[in-house]
């Protein structure tokens, strides 16, 4: 039965390999093969529900490397958490594969694209199923590689190539910390296996007491890179250079969620670290995580309110929601685990993929134009797109009964313990509603501000069916009881309530946070409507000129990074040049040369050519030997 | 039986001291003078000093020292002959008896 | 103070002074003067040989060394007496020679001479007479004798060959 686990992610790998080797010029075969392999993944995932519900968890280990002290195995572990995640990844991947048929029609590299999408599916499912740190790190890097391949898909565009490079670099920076954390884990626990570590943490050792928070922070570094938290968030908006389905799959629904998934997977480390020696200022790793998430959410939301590219707004929205999820992990109670973050991750995957695919649909209709200031009034022309987009927007803003409300409310409720964090959550909820409705209104209402409005029509079914398919879970997944499953997985207690009661359960059990969240969202909608409904220009940009410029230029983060790198690099190279010139060349080599020269000149004095001199020297040496060596 | 002559002997250390002084003088001559003939004469002086030392030691150990001194003298004679032949050649070439003029090996 | 000692000191003084005159003559740089001084030195050393009882060796020294070798030197000197004018000797060089010689001697004697006096017979009965040395040469050291004669022949041949005119 365990080999079925392997067949969830190996078929996409095989298919990616076959496409790359044989079918790069036969797009029809490539597309069919790709979709077929993802269908196998989805089917296997569904089949695995049955043994999972019976056994509780399934594992498969593939031994790899056994050096003394280091036991590296590929371990794949299927339990409730990974099953949930795997279902989402495989179904969204399948939906996006179908969408891509329509989106990438006519592109020359379409086979390569589908190979890349398959490879990504393989890596992501492998990551989700990983049972130890070694496996998860390998698949972590593979996911990063797939991201590079797909962001830089149109490699002849320099902006795309640069964006791919930036993504890999930011990821690599995070992965350095991650790898250090893994090494420390191995040093402290002697193993990298998740189950093993979890059982060891029941009685933490002395070394863990000293190093626990440092290990937790280093592991969080990996999340910084992969889930684009501050300060490594700069790669995600640039990653929008890739095709829109790629943005939907990788940079909205799944890959960037891998960081949050990691936090939830090894949450026991963070929970145990909260009980041992804290870092300076009395912080534990979970506090740092919460604040980093909060800062990311706030900054991203602020930048989003003045962006004009439809995909950029959604990218910053993703950043903001990722910040929410990380914040949720940071403030979660060890007793009930980060169920709120996982719940938000799942609902976010659905509605963000929906929003991105909707944006893709709009982009195709307008023949690859992306500036929302040149759109408008598309609601009549693209009705299906508009309705699904509207559903997604409501879900994102957290309006009940759509799914986003329930997941966001769980996080805000968890953040009640810290007044500042609660305040930031509420403000971000307001801003989220504000910019999403700004996007919606400027794109779909009013009159068309672009050039040619006659050719715009709704896209074919291959594009709109995925939108509809994603709109359904965006609407209802909040009520499906996922949060109950998650709380039970992380060890909390649940109450059994029926479907109708679930609708208003937040208002009953967590009234404070849910009312604040709802009011903030509604306020955002109202303000946004006031400013943007039916208008054709951005009033905010006109009124707050310099502040708006600051936000449009993304708070100058890229420029700051560029300056830092350039100046530190220059400082280092100048210092090295100075050392090379003055110390190595002049001093060391110069002294060697000079002393050799002096020595040579001294020895040359012996070459007088005079017989007497030679005789004298010979005599001297013989006398010295005579006098020294002969005994008395 | 030989004529047994009685001789009063001086301690051999004194002869050694004289030998050393003569040797060092000869050494100074070889290294210090540039006239090739004087250098050869100084070498003879050194050989002479060596002979004196040998005979001084033969006081202690028997006639072997004197036999060796005999051979040294004969060798010195042969060596002087060859050396003076070479000096003659040098005169033919350089028309001078100074070793300062033998500078072909200087770079 | 017996006659042997007086003779010893006198003859060694002459030997040393004439040895110094060979090397560093304060009056002239003429090599002929050095040759004459060498003769005197060799004669003195022959005298020292006689004092030690090495009669045969003293005679050999006189005949071969002072007789043949020096004469050869004088021959070549006369043949190559290139200039009648010799420059004035440099006194500092002579002084330096004496100093260096003295120092060297002192070092060597201190280092090489043993502390305990060497054993010797106060009154010597066996002497280096011609008979004794001749017997030793032709019985114990016959090989060396024959080799020395070959060597002398080689020296002759060598000299003739070196100075041959083509």
mmCIF file with all atom_site columns, N, CA and C in Angstrom, chain A residues 553-580:
data_model
loop_
_atom_site.group_PDB
_atom_site.id
_atom_site.type_symbol
_atom_site.label_atom_id
_atom_site.label_alt_id
_atom_site.label_comp_id
_atom_site.label_asym_id
_atom_site.label_entity_id
_atom_site.label_seq_id
_atom_site.pdbx_PDB_ins_code
_atom_site.Cartn_x
_atom_site.Cartn_y
_atom_site.Cartn_z
_atom_site.occupancy
_atom_site.B_iso_or_equiv
_atom_site.pdbx_formal_charge
_atom_site.auth_seq_id
_atom_site.auth_comp_id
_atom_site.auth_asym_id
_atom_site.auth_atom_id
_atom_site.pdbx_PDB_model_num
ATOM 1  N N  . UNK A 1 553 ? 6.478  53.254 -5.714 1.00 0.00 ? 553 UNK A N  1
ATOM 2  C CA . UNK A 1 553 ? 7.840  52.764 -5.878 1.00 0.00 ? 553 UNK A CA 1
ATOM 3  C C  . UNK A 1 553 ? 8.205  51.713 -4.858 1.00 0.00 ? 553 UNK A C  1
ATOM 4  N N  . UNK A 1 554 ? 7.209  51.049 -4.292 1.00 0.00 ? 554 UNK A N  1
ATOM 5  C CA . UNK A 1 554 ? 7.375  49.882 -3.425 1.00 0.00 ? 554 UNK A CA 1
ATOM 6  C C  . UNK A 1 554 ? 8.294  50.165 -2.250 1.00 0.00 ? 554 UNK A C  1
ATOM 7  N N  . UNK A 1 555 ? 8.142  51.367 -1.697 1.00 0.00 ? 555 UNK A N  1
ATOM 8  C CA . UNK A 1 555 ? 8.934  51.748 -0.527 1.00 0.00 ? 555 UNK A CA 1
ATOM 9  C C  . UNK A 1 555 ? 10.428 51.618 -0.772 1.00 0.00 ? 555 UNK A C  1
ATOM 10 N N  . UNK A 1 556 ? 10.832 51.638 -2.018 1.00 0.00 ? 556 UNK A N  1
ATOM 11 C CA . UNK A 1 556 ? 12.250 51.681 -2.405 1.00 0.00 ? 556 UNK A CA 1
ATOM 12 C C  . UNK A 1 556 ? 13.081 50.541 -1.847 1.00 0.00 ? 556 UNK A C  1
ATOM 13 N N  . UNK A 1 557 ? 12.442 49.385 -1.596 1.00 0.00 ? 557 UNK A N  1
ATOM 14 C CA . UNK A 1 557 ? 13.208 48.278 -1.033 1.00 0.00 ? 557 UNK A CA 1
ATOM 15 C C  . UNK A 1 557 ? 14.295 47.780 -1.970 1.00 0.00 ? 557 UNK A C  1
ATOM 16 N N  . UNK A 1 558 ? 13.927 47.667 -3.256 1.00 0.00 ? 558 UNK A N  1
ATOM 17 C CA . UNK A 1 558 ? 14.918 47.150 -4.198 1.00 0.00 ? 558 UNK A CA 1
ATOM 18 C C  . UNK A 1 558 ? 16.099 48.082 -4.294 1.00 0.00 ? 558 UNK A C  1
ATOM 19 N N  . UNK A 1 559 ? 15.799 49.392 -4.256 1.00 0.00 ? 559 UNK A N  1
ATOM 20 C CA . UNK A 1 559 ? 16.897 50.341 -4.356 1.00 0.00 ? 559 UNK A CA 1
ATOM 21 C C  . UNK A 1 559 ? 17.784 50.265 -3.134 1.00 0.00 ? 559 UNK A C  1
ATOM 22 N N  . UNK A 1 560 ? 17.159 50.088 -1.962 1.00 0.00 ? 560 UNK A N  1
ATOM 23 C CA . UNK A 1 560 ? 17.968 49.992 -0.739 1.00 0.00 ? 560 UNK A CA 1
ATOM 24 C C  . UNK A 1 560 ? 18.880 48.777 -0.809 1.00 0.00 ? 560 UNK A C  1
ATOM 25 N N  . UNK A 1 561 ? 18.278 47.635 -1.218 1.00 0.00 ? 561 UNK A N  1
ATOM 26 C CA . UNK A 1 561 ? 19.103 46.428 -1.330 1.00 0.00 ? 561 UNK A CA 1
ATOM 27 C C  . UNK A 1 561 ? 20.247 46.631 -2.309 1.00 0.00 ? 561 UNK A C  1
ATOM 28 N N  . UNK A 1 562 ? 19.893 47.249 -3.458 1.00 0.00 ? 562 UNK A N  1
ATOM 29 C CA . UNK A 1 562 ? 20.929 47.465 -4.469 1.00 0.00 ? 562 UNK A CA 1
ATOM 30 C C  . UNK A 1 562 ? 22.062 48.309 -3.926 1.00 0.00 ? 562 UNK A C  1
ATOM 31 N N  . UNK A 1 563 ? 21.706 49.381 -3.192 1.00 0.00 ? 563 UNK A N  1
ATOM 32 C CA . UNK A 1 563 ? 22.740 50.241 -2.621 1.00 0.00 ? 563 UNK A CA 1
ATOM 33 C C  . UNK A 1 563 ? 23.608 49.481 -1.641 1.00 0.00 ? 563 UNK A C  1
ATOM 34 N N  . UNK A 1 564 ? 22.948 48.735 -0.763 1.00 0.00 ? 564 UNK A N  1
ATOM 35 C CA . UNK A 1 564 ? 23.720 48.011 0.252  1.00 0.00 ? 564 UNK A CA 1
ATOM 36 C C  . UNK A 1 564 ? 24.708 47.077 -0.428 1.00 0.00 ? 564 UNK A C  1
ATOM 37 N N  . UNK A 1 565 ? 24.172 46.316 -1.399 1.00 0.00 ? 565 UNK A N  1
ATOM 38 C CA . UNK A 1 565 ? 25.046 45.338 -2.039 1.00 0.00 ? 565 UNK A CA 1
ATOM 39 C C  . UNK A 1 565 ? 26.173 46.047 -2.783 1.00 0.00 ? 565 UNK A C  1
ATOM 40 N N  . UNK A 1 566 ? 25.802 47.113 -3.484 1.00 0.00 ? 566 UNK A N  1
ATOM 41 C CA . UNK A 1 566 ? 26.844 47.776 -4.286 1.00 0.00 ? 566 UNK A CA 1
ATOM 42 C C  . UNK A 1 566 ? 27.913 48.363 -3.397 1.00 0.00 ? 566 UNK A C  1
ATOM 43 N N  . UNK A 1 567 ? 27.505 49.045 -2.311 1.00 0.00 ? 567 UNK A N  1
ATOM 44 C CA . UNK A 1 567 ? 28.514 49.709 -1.489 1.00 0.00 ? 567 UNK A CA 1
ATOM 45 C C  . UNK A 1 567 ? 29.345 48.727 -0.700 1.00 0.00 ? 567 UNK A C  1
ATOM 46 N N  . UNK A 1 568 ? 28.698 47.679 -0.176 1.00 0.00 ? 568 UNK A N  1
ATOM 47 C CA . UNK A 1 568 ? 29.512 46.720 0.575  1.00 0.00 ? 568 UNK A CA 1
ATOM 48 C C  . UNK A 1 568 ? 30.462 45.994 -0.348 1.00 0.00 ? 568 UNK A C  1
ATOM 49 N N  . UNK A 1 569 ? 29.957 45.675 -1.538 1.00 0.00 ? 569 UNK A N  1
ATOM 50 C CA . UNK A 1 569 ? 30.825 45.013 -2.509 1.00 0.00 ? 569 UNK A CA 1
ATOM 51 C C  . UNK A 1 569 ? 32.018 45.879 -2.863 1.00 0.00 ? 569 UNK A C  1
ATOM 52 N N  . UNK A 1 570 ? 31.723 47.171 -3.066 1.00 0.00 ? 570 UNK A N  1
ATOM 53 C CA . UNK A 1 570 ? 32.816 48.073 -3.445 1.00 0.00 ? 570 UNK A CA 1
ATOM 54 C C  . UNK A 1 570 ? 33.812 48.203 -2.300 1.00 0.00 ? 570 UNK A C  1
ATOM 55 N N  . UNK A 1 571 ? 33.285 48.288 -1.098 1.00 0.00 ? 571 UNK A N  1
ATOM 56 C CA . UNK A 1 571 ? 34.184 48.402 0.056  1.00 0.00 ? 571 UNK A CA 1
ATOM 57 C C  . UNK A 1 571 ? 35.089 47.192 0.149  1.00 0.00 ? 571 UNK A C  1
ATOM 58 N N  . UNK A 1 572 ? 34.477 46.019 -0.004 1.00 0.00 ? 572 UNK A N  1
ATOM 59 C CA . UNK A 1 572 ? 35.280 44.801 0.094  1.00 0.00 ? 572 UNK A CA 1
ATOM 60 C C  . UNK A 1 572 ? 36.317 44.751 -1.015 1.00 0.00 ? 572 UNK A C  1
ATOM 61 N N  . UNK A 1 573 ? 35.890 45.087 -2.237 1.00 0.00 ? 573 UNK A N  1
ATOM 62 C CA . UNK A 1 573 ? 36.875 44.948 -3.319 1.00 0.00 ? 573 UNK A CA 1
ATOM 63 C C  . UNK A 1 573 ? 37.974 45.989 -3.204 1.00 0.00 ? 573 UNK A C  1
ATOM 64 N N  . UNK A 1 574 ? 37.622 47.195 -2.715 1.00 0.00 ? 574 UNK A N  1
ATOM 65 C CA . UNK A 1 574 ? 38.697 48.177 -2.547 1.00 0.00 ? 574 UNK A CA 1
ATOM 66 C C  . UNK A 1 574 ? 39.675 47.745 -1.465 1.00 0.00 ? 574 UNK A C  1
ATOM 67 N N  . UNK A 1 575 ? 39.131 47.201 -0.384 1.00 0.00 ? 575 UNK A N  1
ATOM 68 C CA . UNK A 1 575 ? 40.029 46.733 0.662  1.00 0.00 ? 575 UNK A CA 1
ATOM 69 C C  . UNK A 1 575 ? 40.940 45.628 0.147  1.00 0.00 ? 575 UNK A C  1
ATOM 70 N N  . UNK A 1 576 ? 40.340 44.715 -0.592 1.00 0.00 ? 576 UNK A N  1
ATOM 71 C CA . UNK A 1 576 ? 41.141 43.621 -1.131 1.00 0.00 ? 576 UNK A CA 1
ATOM 72 C C  . UNK A 1 576 ? 42.202 44.148 -2.094 1.00 0.00 ? 576 UNK A C  1
ATOM 73 N N  . UNK A 1 577 ? 41.812 45.123 -2.912 1.00 0.00 ? 577 UNK A N  1
ATOM 74 C CA . UNK A 1 577 ? 42.801 45.676 -3.845 1.00 0.00 ? 577 UNK A CA 1
ATOM 75 C C  . UNK A 1 577 ? 43.929 46.325 -3.068 1.00 0.00 ? 577 UNK A C  1
ATOM 76 N N  . UNK A 1 578 ? 43.566 47.029 -2.004 1.00 0.00 ? 578 UNK A N  1
ATOM 77 C CA . UNK A 1 578 ? 44.621 47.680 -1.208 1.00 0.00 ? 578 UNK A CA 1
ATOM 78 C C  . UNK A 1 578 ? 45.548 46.634 -0.612 1.00 0.00 ? 578 UNK A C  1
ATOM 79 N N  . UNK A 1 579 ? 44.941 45.590 -0.033 1.00 0.00 ? 579 UNK A N  1
ATOM 80 C CA . UNK A 1 579 ? 45.762 44.549 0.560  1.00 0.00 ? 579 UNK A CA 1
ATOM 81 C C  . UNK A 1 579 ? 46.637 43.904 -0.509 1.00 0.00 ? 579 UNK A C  1
ATOM 82 N N  . UNK A 1 580 ? 46.025 43.641 -1.658 1.00 0.00 ? 580 UNK A N  1
ATOM 83 C CA . UNK A 1 580 ? 46.801 42.972 -2.697 1.00 0.00 ? 580 UNK A CA 1
ATOM 84 C C  . UNK A 1 580 ? 47.963 43.837 -3.147 1.00 0.00 ? 580 UNK A C  1
#
